[in-house]
Amino acid sequence: MNRVGVFLGKYVIPEEREYYQVRNPADTSEVVGEFPLMMREDVKRAMEEAEKGFQSWSNMLPVQRANVLYRAANLIESRASQMAELLTREEGKTLQDSMFEVTRTVNLLRFYAGLITSKTGKVIPSQDPRTTLLTFREPLGVVGVITPWNFPLSLPAWKIVPALATGNSVVWKPASITPAVGTEFVKALYDAGLPEGVLNTVLGPGSTVGDEMTSSKFDALTFTGSLEVGREVARKMGGKFVRLQLELGGKNATILSRKGKLSLAIEHVVRAAFGLTGQACTATSRFLVPRELHDEVVTKLVERTKRLTVGNGLTKGVDVGPLASREQYEKVLSYIKVGKEEGAKLVLGGEPIKEHERGYFVQPTIFDQVTPEMRIAREEIFGPVLSVMTYEGMDQAIEIVNGTEYGLVAEIVTDDITEAVEFSRNAKVGVVKVNKPTTGLEPWVPYGGVKGSGNDVYKEMGEEALDFFTRYKAVYVGY
Ligand code: NAP
């Protein structure tokens, strides 16, 4: 039995807990590992350990914390291929995409290690010649982190790394179905010299362990997941005076402008709609094309999508892996049924892939003649399903882009700079891409959704991420 433990102060394999199996979504006969099914009281224990860890960690110099992060980056880099393989085996994405997550995690560690030694506070001129005004940037304390399964390594890293860099300690609940690579991430941090108790993990269902996290008195809580669960978290946290960050779903669109390159738009849409099996918050799920270009676009889009290879992410040459779980698989198939019932025209895919009977594989699926009021054009499907929609003028295209309750990412494919700037101003989203696919984020710029895609108070990544995890204290020094 391959039992994997958790971090409660230090690495432990809790004997008193039941264990559950994590299976490979590309081949469910393969058990990736057995993980402890933790209980509500474990959250309390993790918080106590984190309180202790905070005392030592927050008093270390920024340069000492930075050195731990730099060492962790080096260790993860040296373990990159094992970690990427583990990620693919538990989540399903291709090895190349897993490697990308590993690299991004290394970059995040180095980026925040560098930042934290310089972004500590300011000196501000006073109106009084015998006074100096200072600001200190202080950590908040114990931060709760709840994350989804679709980026089980780099997404937790873009929360945990700035939290640690700024001197906080952390209790992290990873998604139940993808705890394996995250465990390796935490191990690397401890191997790099993180003091005991600074980063703790609790595994178990959202309905118990997750619920307990949102009932507990953290100094701040950062959550990424679905709009539905995000609403529930916001409701529960509403009465507490605790900093809350919510990053939620998306219904992202790519617009092909009349002034843009058709072939480029198709490459981007195929990559961002079907790459990562459509299981990215930034995935393209709506493709808006000028009415008169519709027939040519659909023909070329279908022809290009047919060339994708679907299969086990560990196999060389595979472009699209499985859905991550049975729940995901059933949800995607049910949306395909909804699309057909709503009258959208299925032009590609729409079926499970029979020859991969032990995995959760669904064909890349394209619906044409989708209209804005259809559910498949409004709701997040989170799978390899693309809706093609048409528009007349750019005003209408922007209205369609902005016409869902989400606001995460939008792309315009255009060679017209004025159109690109106007679109960037008018799209109600957190991230605009001009001639760049909706998927693919760089860690040095702020990221976050608006409307139903997030509570839009603090950004993640970039220098801006430091703001969520710190508070400023003003100090007046008279002399
Ligand atoms: P989810 O069902 O909302 O779950 C997210 C996390 O919350 C998981 O750890 C889950 O635990 C936990 N959870 C579930 N119910 C809870 C509750 N009542 N209280 C507290 N925690 C609870 O989302 P998911 O299916 O894992 O992930 C997909 C979603 O994440 C999509 O909507 C996607 O767009 C979004 N996402 C957004 C971003 C972004 O940056 N905006 C990035 C990635 C993904 P269990 O795993 O145990 O259920």
Coordinates of C-alpha atoms and ligand atoms in Angstrom, one line a residue:
M1 CA 0.0 0.0 0.0
N2 CA 1.4 3.4 -1.1
R3 CA 0.3 5.6 1.9
V4 CA 1.1 9.2 1.6
G5 CA 1.0 11.5 4.7
V6 CA 0.2 15.1 5.5
F7 CA 2.0 18.0 7.2
L8 CA 0.8 18.8 10.7
G9 CA 3.8 20.7 12.0
K10 CA 5.9 18.1 10.2
Y11 CA 5.3 15.2 7.9
V12 CA 3.1 12.5 9.5
I13 CA 1.2 9.5 8.3
P14 CA -1.9 9.6 10.5
E15 CA -2.6 6.0 11.7
E16 CA -6.0 6.8 13.2
R17 CA -7.5 8.1 9.9
E18 CA -9.1 6.2 7.0
Y19 CA -7.4 6.4 3.7
Y20 CA -8.8 7.0 0.2
Q21 CA -7.4 6.1 -3.2
V22 CA -6.4 8.6 -5.9
R23 CA -6.6 7.0 -9.3
N24 CA -5.2 8.0 -12.7
P25 CA -8.1 9.5 -14.7
A26 CA -6.5 8.1 -17.9
D27 CA -6.6 4.6 -16.5
T28 CA -8.6 4.2 -13.4
S29 CA -7.1 0.7 -12.7
E30 CA -3.9 2.5 -11.6
V31 CA -3.8 3.8 -8.0
V32 CA -1.6 6.9 -7.7
G33 CA -1.6 6.8 -3.9
E34 CA -3.6 6.5 -0.7
F35 CA -4.2 9.6 1.2
P36 CA -5.7 10.2 4.7
L37 CA -9.3 11.2 4.9
M38 CA -8.9 13.9 7.5
M39 CA -11.6 15.3 9.8
R40 CA -12.8 18.6 11.0
E41 CA -10.7 18.5 14.1
D42 CA -7.6 18.1 12.0
V43 CA -8.1 21.7 10.7
K44 CA -7.8 22.9 14.3
R45 CA -4.6 21.0 14.9
A46 CA -3.2 22.3 11.7
M47 CA -4.0 25.9 12.7
E48 CA -2.3 25.3 16.1
E49 CA 0.8 24.1 14.4
A50 CA 0.7 27.1 12.0
E51 CA 0.4 29.5 14.9
K52 CA 3.7 28.0 16.3
G53 CA 5.3 28.1 12.9
F54 CA 4.3 31.8 12.5
Q55 CA 6.3 32.8 15.5
S56 CA 9.7 31.8 14.1
W57 CA 9.0 32.3 10.4
S58 CA 7.6 35.9 10.7
N59 CA 10.7 36.9 12.8
M60 CA 13.2 35.7 10.2
L61 CA 14.7 38.3 8.0
P62 CA 13.3 38.6 4.5
V63 CA 16.6 37.5 3.1
Q64 CA 16.5 34.3 5.2
R65 CA 13.0 33.5 4.0
A66 CA 14.1 34.3 0.5
N67 CA 17.0 31.8 0.8
V68 CA 14.5 29.0 1.7
L69 CA 12.4 29.8 -1.4
Y70 CA 15.5 29.9 -3.6
R71 CA 16.6 26.5 -2.3
A72 CA 13.1 25.1 -2.8
A73 CA 13.2 26.3 -6.4
N74 CA 16.5 24.5 -7.0
L75 CA 15.2 21.3 -5.4
I76 CA 11.9 21.4 -7.5
E77 CA 14.0 22.0 -10.6
S78 CA 16.1 18.9 -9.8
R79 CA 13.0 16.8 -9.2
A80 CA 11.1 18.3 -12.2
S81 CA 10.5 15.1 -14.3
Q82 CA 9.3 13.0 -11.3
M83 CA 6.9 15.8 -10.2
A84 CA 5.6 16.4 -13.8
E85 CA 4.9 12.6 -14.2
L86 CA 3.1 12.4 -10.9
L87 CA 1.0 15.5 -11.8
T88 CA 0.0 13.8 -15.1
R89 CA -0.8 10.6 -13.4
E90 CA -3.1 12.2 -10.9
E91 CA -4.7 15.0 -13.0
G92 CA -4.4 13.7 -16.5
K93 CA -2.9 16.7 -18.4
T94 CA -0.1 16.0 -20.8
L95 CA 3.4 15.7 -19.6
Q96 CA 4.4 18.8 -21.4
D97 CA 1.6 20.8 -19.6
S98 CA 2.7 19.3 -16.3
M99 CA 6.3 20.3 -16.9
F100 CA 5.0 23.8 -17.6
E101 CA 3.4 23.8 -14.2
V102 CA 6.6 22.7 -12.6
T103 CA 8.6 25.4 -14.4
R104 CA 6.0 28.1 -13.4
T105 CA 6.3 27.0 -9.8
V106 CA 10.1 27.3 -9.9
N107 CA 9.7 30.8 -11.4
L108 CA 7.1 31.8 -8.7
L109 CA 9.5 30.8 -6.0
R110 CA 12.4 32.8 -7.5
F111 CA 10.2 35.8 -8.3
Y112 CA 8.8 36.2 -4.7
A113 CA 12.2 35.4 -3.2
G114 CA 13.6 38.3 -5.1
L115 CA 10.7 40.6 -4.4
I116 CA 10.5 40.1 -0.7
T117 CA 14.0 41.4 -0.1
S118 CA 13.0 44.8 -1.6
K119 CA 9.3 45.3 -1.2
T120 CA 9.1 45.7 2.6
G121 CA 7.8 49.3 3.1
K122 CA 8.4 52.9 2.3
V123 CA 9.9 56.1 3.7
I124 CA 7.5 59.1 3.1
P125 CA 8.4 62.8 3.5
S126 CA 6.6 64.4 6.4
Q127 CA 5.2 67.9 6.7
D128 CA 7.2 68.3 9.9
P129 CA 11.0 68.7 9.3
R130 CA 11.7 66.7 12.6
T131 CA 9.6 63.7 11.7
T132 CA 10.2 60.7 9.4
L133 CA 7.2 58.7 8.2
L134 CA 7.7 55.0 7.6
T135 CA 5.5 52.1 6.5
F136 CA 6.1 48.6 7.5
R137 CA 4.6 45.7 5.5
E138 CA 3.6 43.1 8.0
P139 CA 2.4 39.5 7.6
L140 CA -1.2 38.8 8.6
G141 CA -0.6 35.6 10.6
V142 CA -2.1 32.2 9.7
V143 CA -3.6 32.1 6.2
G144 CA -6.1 29.4 5.0
V145 CA -5.6 28.3 1.4
I146 CA -8.2 26.2 -0.6
T147 CA -7.4 25.2 -4.1
P148 CA -9.0 23.2 -7.1
W149 CA -7.6 20.2 -8.9
N150 CA -7.0 21.6 -12.4
F151 CA -3.6 23.2 -11.6
P152 CA -2.6 21.1 -8.5
L153 CA 0.9 22.5 -8.3
S154 CA 1.3 26.0 -9.8
L155 CA -2.0 27.4 -8.6
P156 CA -1.4 26.6 -4.9
A157 CA 2.2 27.9 -5.4
W158 CA 0.9 31.2 -6.6
K159 CA -1.0 31.6 -3.3
I160 CA 1.4 29.8 -0.9
V161 CA 4.7 31.3 -2.1
P162 CA 3.8 35.0 -1.7
A163 CA 2.1 34.1 1.6
L164 CA 5.3 32.5 2.9
A165 CA 7.6 35.1 1.4
T166 CA 5.8 37.8 3.4
G167 CA 6.2 35.9 6.7
N168 CA 2.8 34.2 7.0
S169 CA 2.2 30.6 7.9
V170 CA -0.3 28.5 6.0
V171 CA -2.9 25.8 6.3
W172 CA -3.6 24.4 2.9
K173 CA -6.5 22.2 1.7
P174 CA -5.7 20.9 -1.8
A175 CA -8.5 19.4 -3.9
S176 CA -9.3 15.9 -2.8
I177 CA -8.6 14.3 -6.2
T178 CA -5.1 15.8 -6.7
P179 CA -3.1 15.8 -3.4
A180 CA 0.0 14.0 -4.7
V181 CA 2.1 16.5 -6.5
G182 CA 1.2 19.1 -3.9
T183 CA 2.6 16.9 -1.2
E184 CA 5.9 16.8 -3.1
F185 CA 5.8 20.6 -3.4
V186 CA 5.5 20.9 0.4
K187 CA 8.2 18.3 0.9
A188 CA 10.6 20.4 -1.2
L189 CA 9.9 23.5 0.9
Y190 CA 10.7 21.6 4.1
D191 CA 13.8 20.0 2.5
A192 CA 14.9 23.5 1.7
G193 CA 14.8 24.5 5.3
L194 CA 11.2 25.7 6.0
P195 CA 10.8 25.6 9.8
E196 CA 8.3 23.1 11.3
G197 CA 4.7 24.2 11.3
V198 CA 5.0 27.0 8.7
L199 CA 3.1 25.1 6.0
N200 CA 0.5 22.5 7.0
T201 CA -1.9 20.4 4.9
V202 CA -5.4 19.0 5.5
L203 CA -6.9 16.5 3.0
G204 CA -10.5 15.6 2.8
P205 CA -13.8 16.6 1.2
G206 CA -14.9 20.2 0.7
S207 CA -18.1 19.4 2.5
T208 CA -16.4 18.6 5.8
V209 CA -12.7 19.7 5.8
G210 CA -13.3 22.6 3.4
D211 CA -16.4 23.7 5.4
E212 CA -14.4 23.6 8.6
M213 CA -11.7 25.8 7.0
T214 CA -14.3 28.5 6.2
S215 CA -15.8 28.2 9.7
S216 CA -12.4 28.7 11.3
K217 CA -10.8 32.0 12.3
F218 CA -7.9 32.4 9.9
D219 CA -6.2 35.7 9.6
A220 CA -7.0 35.5 5.9
L221 CA -8.5 33.0 3.5
T222 CA -7.7 32.6 -0.2
F223 CA -10.0 30.3 -2.2
T224 CA -9.9 29.3 -5.9
G225 CA -12.7 27.1 -7.3
S226 CA -16.2 27.2 -8.8
L227 CA -18.6 30.1 -8.7
E228 CA -21.1 27.9 -6.8
V229 CA -18.7 27.0 -4.0
G230 CA -17.2 30.5 -4.0
R231 CA -20.6 31.9 -3.3
E232 CA -21.0 29.5 -0.4
V233 CA -17.6 30.5 1.0
A234 CA -18.4 34.2 0.7
R235 CA -21.7 33.7 2.5
K236 CA -20.0 31.8 5.4
M237 CA -17.1 34.3 5.6
G238 CA -19.4 37.3 5.3
G239 CA -19.9 37.9 9.0
K240 CA -16.2 37.7 9.8
F241 CA -13.7 40.6 9.6
V242 CA -11.3 38.5 7.7
R243 CA -9.6 39.2 4.5
L244 CA -11.0 37.0 1.8
Q245 CA -9.8 36.4 -1.8
L246 CA -12.0 34.4 -4.2
E247 CA -10.9 33.4 -7.7
L248 CA -13.7 31.6 -9.5
G249 CA -14.7 30.3 -12.9
G250 CA -14.7 31.7 -16.4
K251 CA -16.6 31.7 -19.7
N252 CA -13.8 33.1 -21.8
A253 CA -14.2 34.2 -25.4
T254 CA -11.9 34.7 -28.4
I255 CA -13.1 37.2 -31.0
L256 CA -11.8 37.0 -34.5
S257 CA -12.0 40.5 -35.9
R258 CA -12.4 41.3 -39.6
K259 CA -9.0 42.9 -39.3
G260 CA -7.4 39.8 -37.7
K261 CA -5.7 36.7 -39.1
L262 CA -8.1 33.8 -39.4
S263 CA -5.4 31.1 -39.2
L264 CA -4.0 32.6 -36.0
A265 CA -7.4 32.7 -34.4
I266 CA -8.0 29.1 -35.2
E267 CA -4.6 28.0 -33.8
H268 CA -5.3 29.9 -30.6
V269 CA -8.8 28.6 -30.1
V270 CA -7.9 25.0 -30.7
R271 CA -5.1 25.3 -28.2
A272 CA -7.1 27.2 -25.5
A273 CA -10.4 25.3 -25.9
F274 CA -9.0 21.7 -26.1
G275 CA -5.5 21.9 -24.6
L276 CA -5.6 21.0 -20.9
T277 CA -8.8 19.2 -21.9
G278 CA -10.6 22.5 -21.6
Q279 CA -10.1 22.2 -17.8
A280 CA -8.6 25.6 -17.3
C281 CA -10.3 28.6 -15.8
T282 CA -8.8 30.6 -18.7
A283 CA -9.9 28.1 -21.4
T284 CA -11.7 29.5 -24.5
S285 CA -15.2 28.3 -24.6
R286 CA -16.8 30.8 -27.0
F287 CA -15.4 31.7 -30.4
L288 CA -17.0 34.8 -32.0
V289 CA -16.6 35.2 -35.7
P290 CA -17.8 37.7 -38.2
R291 CA -21.0 36.4 -39.9
E292 CA -19.5 36.4 -43.4
L293 CA -16.4 34.4 -42.4
H294 CA -18.5 31.8 -40.5
D295 CA -18.4 29.0 -43.1
E296 CA -14.7 29.2 -43.8
V297 CA -13.9 29.4 -40.0
V298 CA -16.0 26.4 -39.1
T299 CA -14.6 24.3 -41.9
K300 CA -11.0 25.1 -40.9
L301 CA -11.7 24.8 -37.2
V302 CA -13.2 21.3 -37.5
E303 CA -10.4 20.2 -39.8
R304 CA -7.7 21.5 -37.4
T305 CA -9.4 20.0 -34.3
K306 CA -9.7 16.6 -36.0
R307 CA -5.8 16.5 -36.0
L308 CA -5.6 16.5 -32.2
T309 CA -4.6 13.3 -30.6
V310 CA -6.5 12.3 -27.5
G311 CA -5.0 9.9 -25.0
N312 CA -3.0 9.2 -21.9
G313 CA -1.0 12.4 -21.1
L314 CA 2.1 10.3 -20.5
T315 CA 2.2 9.2 -24.1
K316 CA 4.3 11.2 -26.5
G317 CA 2.4 13.1 -29.1
V318 CA -0.8 13.3 -27.1
D319 CA -2.5 16.8 -27.2
V320 CA -5.5 16.2 -25.1
G321 CA -5.8 14.1 -21.9
P322 CA -8.8 12.7 -20.0
L323 CA -11.2 14.6 -17.9
A324 CA -9.9 14.6 -14.3
S325 CA -12.7 12.6 -12.6
R326 CA -15.9 10.7 -13.2
E327 CA -17.8 13.8 -11.9
Q328 CA -16.1 16.0 -14.6
Y329 CA -16.8 13.4 -17.3
E330 CA -20.5 13.2 -16.5
K331 CA -20.8 16.9 -16.2
V332 CA -19.2 17.5 -19.6
L333 CA -21.4 14.8 -21.3
S334 CA -24.5 16.3 -19.6
Y335 CA -23.6 19.8 -21.1
I336 CA -23.2 18.2 -24.5
K337 CA -26.8 16.8 -24.1
V338 CA -28.0 20.3 -23.1
G339 CA -26.3 21.8 -26.2
K340 CA -28.1 19.4 -28.5
E341 CA -31.5 20.0 -26.7
E342 CA -31.0 23.7 -27.0
G343 CA -30.8 23.4 -30.7
A344 CA -27.1 24.1 -31.2
K345 CA -25.6 22.3 -34.2
L346 CA -23.0 19.6 -33.2
V347 CA -20.3 19.8 -35.8
L348 CA -17.6 17.7 -34.1
G349 CA -17.3 15.1 -31.4
G350 CA -19.9 14.9 -28.6
E351 CA -19.2 11.3 -27.5
P352 CA -17.1 9.5 -25.0
I353 CA -14.1 7.7 -26.5
K354 CA -14.9 4.0 -26.3
E355 CA -11.4 2.6 -27.0
H356 CA -10.1 4.3 -23.8
E357 CA -12.7 2.5 -21.7
R358 CA -10.7 2.7 -18.4
G359 CA -10.3 6.5 -18.6
Y360 CA -12.6 9.6 -18.6
F361 CA -12.1 10.5 -22.3
V362 CA -14.5 12.7 -24.3
Q363 CA -14.0 13.7 -27.9
P364 CA -13.1 17.4 -28.5
T365 CA -16.5 18.8 -29.2
I366 CA -17.6 21.8 -31.3
F367 CA -21.1 23.3 -31.4
D368 CA -22.0 25.7 -34.1
Q369 CA -25.0 28.2 -34.3
V370 CA -24.8 28.9 -30.6
T371 CA -26.7 31.9 -29.4
P372 CA -26.0 34.0 -26.3
E373 CA -29.0 32.9 -24.4
M374 CA -28.1 29.2 -24.6
R375 CA -26.8 27.6 -21.4
I376 CA -23.7 26.3 -23.2
A377 CA -22.9 29.9 -24.1
R378 CA -23.4 31.2 -20.5
E379 CA -22.4 28.5 -18.1
E380 CA -18.9 27.2 -17.4
I381 CA -18.6 23.6 -18.8
F382 CA -15.0 23.1 -17.9
G383 CA -14.2 20.5 -20.6
P384 CA -13.3 20.2 -24.3
V385 CA -16.5 21.8 -25.6
L386 CA -16.4 24.9 -27.8
S387 CA -19.3 27.1 -28.9
V388 CA -19.0 29.0 -32.2
M389 CA -21.1 32.2 -32.3
T390 CA -21.4 34.9 -35.0
Y391 CA -21.5 38.7 -34.8
E392 CA -22.2 41.6 -37.1
G393 CA -20.2 44.6 -35.7
M394 CA -17.6 45.0 -32.9
D395 CA -20.2 46.6 -30.5
Q396 CA -22.3 43.4 -30.7
A397 CA -19.2 41.2 -30.3
I398 CA -18.2 43.1 -27.1
E399 CA -21.8 42.8 -25.8
I400 CA -21.7 39.1 -26.3
V401 CA -18.3 38.8 -24.6
N402 CA -19.6 40.8 -21.6
G403 CA -23.0 39.1 -21.6
T404 CA -22.3 36.3 -19.1
E405 CA -21.9 36.5 -15.3
Y406 CA -18.2 35.7 -15.6
G407 CA -15.3 38.1 -16.4
L408 CA -12.0 36.3 -16.4
V409 CA -10.2 36.5 -19.8
A410 CA -11.0 37.6 -23.4
E411 CA -8.9 37.5 -26.5
I412 CA -9.2 39.6 -29.7
V413 CA -7.4 38.6 -32.8
T414 CA -6.8 41.8 -34.8
D415 CA -4.1 43.7 -36.6
D416 CA -5.7 47.0 -35.9
I417 CA -4.2 48.7 -32.9
T418 CA -7.2 51.0 -32.3
E419 CA -9.5 48.1 -32.2
A420 CA -7.2 46.2 -29.8
V421 CA -7.0 49.2 -27.4
E422 CA -10.8 49.8 -27.5
F423 CA -11.4 46.1 -26.9
S424 CA -9.0 46.1 -24.0
R425 CA -10.9 49.1 -22.5
N426 CA -14.4 47.7 -23.0
A427 CA -14.1 44.0 -22.2
K428 CA -15.3 43.4 -18.7
V429 CA -12.6 40.9 -17.7
G430 CA -9.6 40.8 -15.5
V431 CA -7.2 39.8 -18.3
V432 CA -7.2 40.9 -22.0
K433 CA -5.1 39.1 -24.6
V434 CA -4.4 40.7 -28.0
N435 CA -3.3 38.0 -30.5
K436 CA -2.5 35.7 -27.6
P437 CA -4.6 32.6 -26.5
T438 CA -6.8 33.0 -23.5
T439 CA -4.8 30.3 -21.7
G440 CA -1.3 30.9 -20.5
L441 CA -0.5 33.3 -17.7
E442 CA 2.9 34.8 -16.7
P443 CA 3.5 35.1 -13.0
W444 CA 5.0 38.6 -13.0
V445 CA 1.7 40.3 -13.9
P446 CA -1.4 40.6 -11.7
Y447 CA -4.2 38.1 -12.3
G448 CA -7.8 37.9 -11.2
G449 CA -11.4 37.9 -12.4
V450 CA -14.2 40.4 -12.2
K451 CA -18.0 39.9 -11.8
G452 CA -18.7 36.3 -11.1
S453 CA -15.0 35.3 -11.7
G454 CA -13.8 36.6 -8.4
N455 CA -14.5 39.0 -5.5
D456 CA -12.0 41.5 -7.2
V457 CA -10.5 42.9 -4.1
Y458 CA -7.0 41.7 -4.3
K459 CA -5.1 40.3 -7.3
E460 CA -3.0 37.2 -7.4
M461 CA 0.5 36.9 -8.9
G462 CA 2.7 39.8 -9.8
E463 CA 3.9 42.3 -7.2
E464 CA 0.3 42.9 -6.3
A465 CA -0.1 39.5 -4.7
L466 CA 2.0 40.8 -1.7
D467 CA -0.9 43.2 -0.9
F468 CA -3.3 40.4 0.1
F469 CA -0.8 38.7 2.4
T470 CA 0.4 41.8 4.2
R471 CA -0.9 44.9 6.0
Y472 CA 0.8 48.3 6.1
K473 CA 1.5 49.8 9.4
A474 CA 2.3 53.5 9.5
V475 CA 5.1 54.6 11.9
Y476 CA 5.7 58.3 12.8
V477 CA 9.2 58.8 14.1
G478 CA 9.8 62.3 15.7
Y479 CA 13.3 63.4 16.6
Ligands
NAP1 P1 -14.7 23.5 -6.5 O1 -15.6 22.3 -6.5 O2 -15.3 24.8 -6.2 O3 -13.6 23.1 -5.4 C1 -12.5 24.0 -5.1 C2 -12.0 23.6 -3.7 O4 -12.9 23.9 -2.7 C3 -11.6 22.1 -3.6 O5 -10.5 22.0 -2.7 C4 -12.9 21.6 -2.9 O6 -12.6 20.4 -2.1 C5 -13.2 22.8 -2.0 N1 -14.6 22.8 -1.5 C6 -15.7 22.2 -2.1 N2 -16.8 22.5 -1.3 C7 -16.4 23.3 -0.3 C8 -17.1 24.0 0.7 N3 -18.4 23.8 0.9 N4 -16.4 24.8 1.5 C9 -15.0 24.9 1.4 N5 -14.3 24.3 0.4 C10 -15.0 23.5 -0.5 O7 -13.9 23.6 -7.8 P2 -13.1 22.5 -8.6 O8 -14.1 21.6 -9.3 O9 -12.1 21.9 -7.7 O10 -12.3 23.4 -9.7 C11 -12.8 23.9 -10.9 C12 -13.3 25.3 -10.7 O11 -12.2 26.1 -10.3 C13 -13.7 25.9 -12.0 O12 -14.9 26.6 -11.8 C14 -12.6 26.8 -12.5 O13 -12.9 27.8 -13.3 C15 -12.1 27.3 -11.1 N6 -10.8 27.8 -11.2 C16 -10.6 29.1 -11.2 C17 -9.3 29.7 -11.3 C18 -9.0 31.1 -11.2 O14 -7.9 31.5 -11.0 N7 -10.0 32.0 -11.4 C19 -8.2 28.8 -11.5 C20 -8.5 27.4 -11.6 C21 -9.7 26.9 -11.4 P3 -12.9 19.0 -2.8 O15 -11.8 18.8 -3.8 O16 -12.7 18.1 -1.7 O17 -14.2 19.0 -3.4

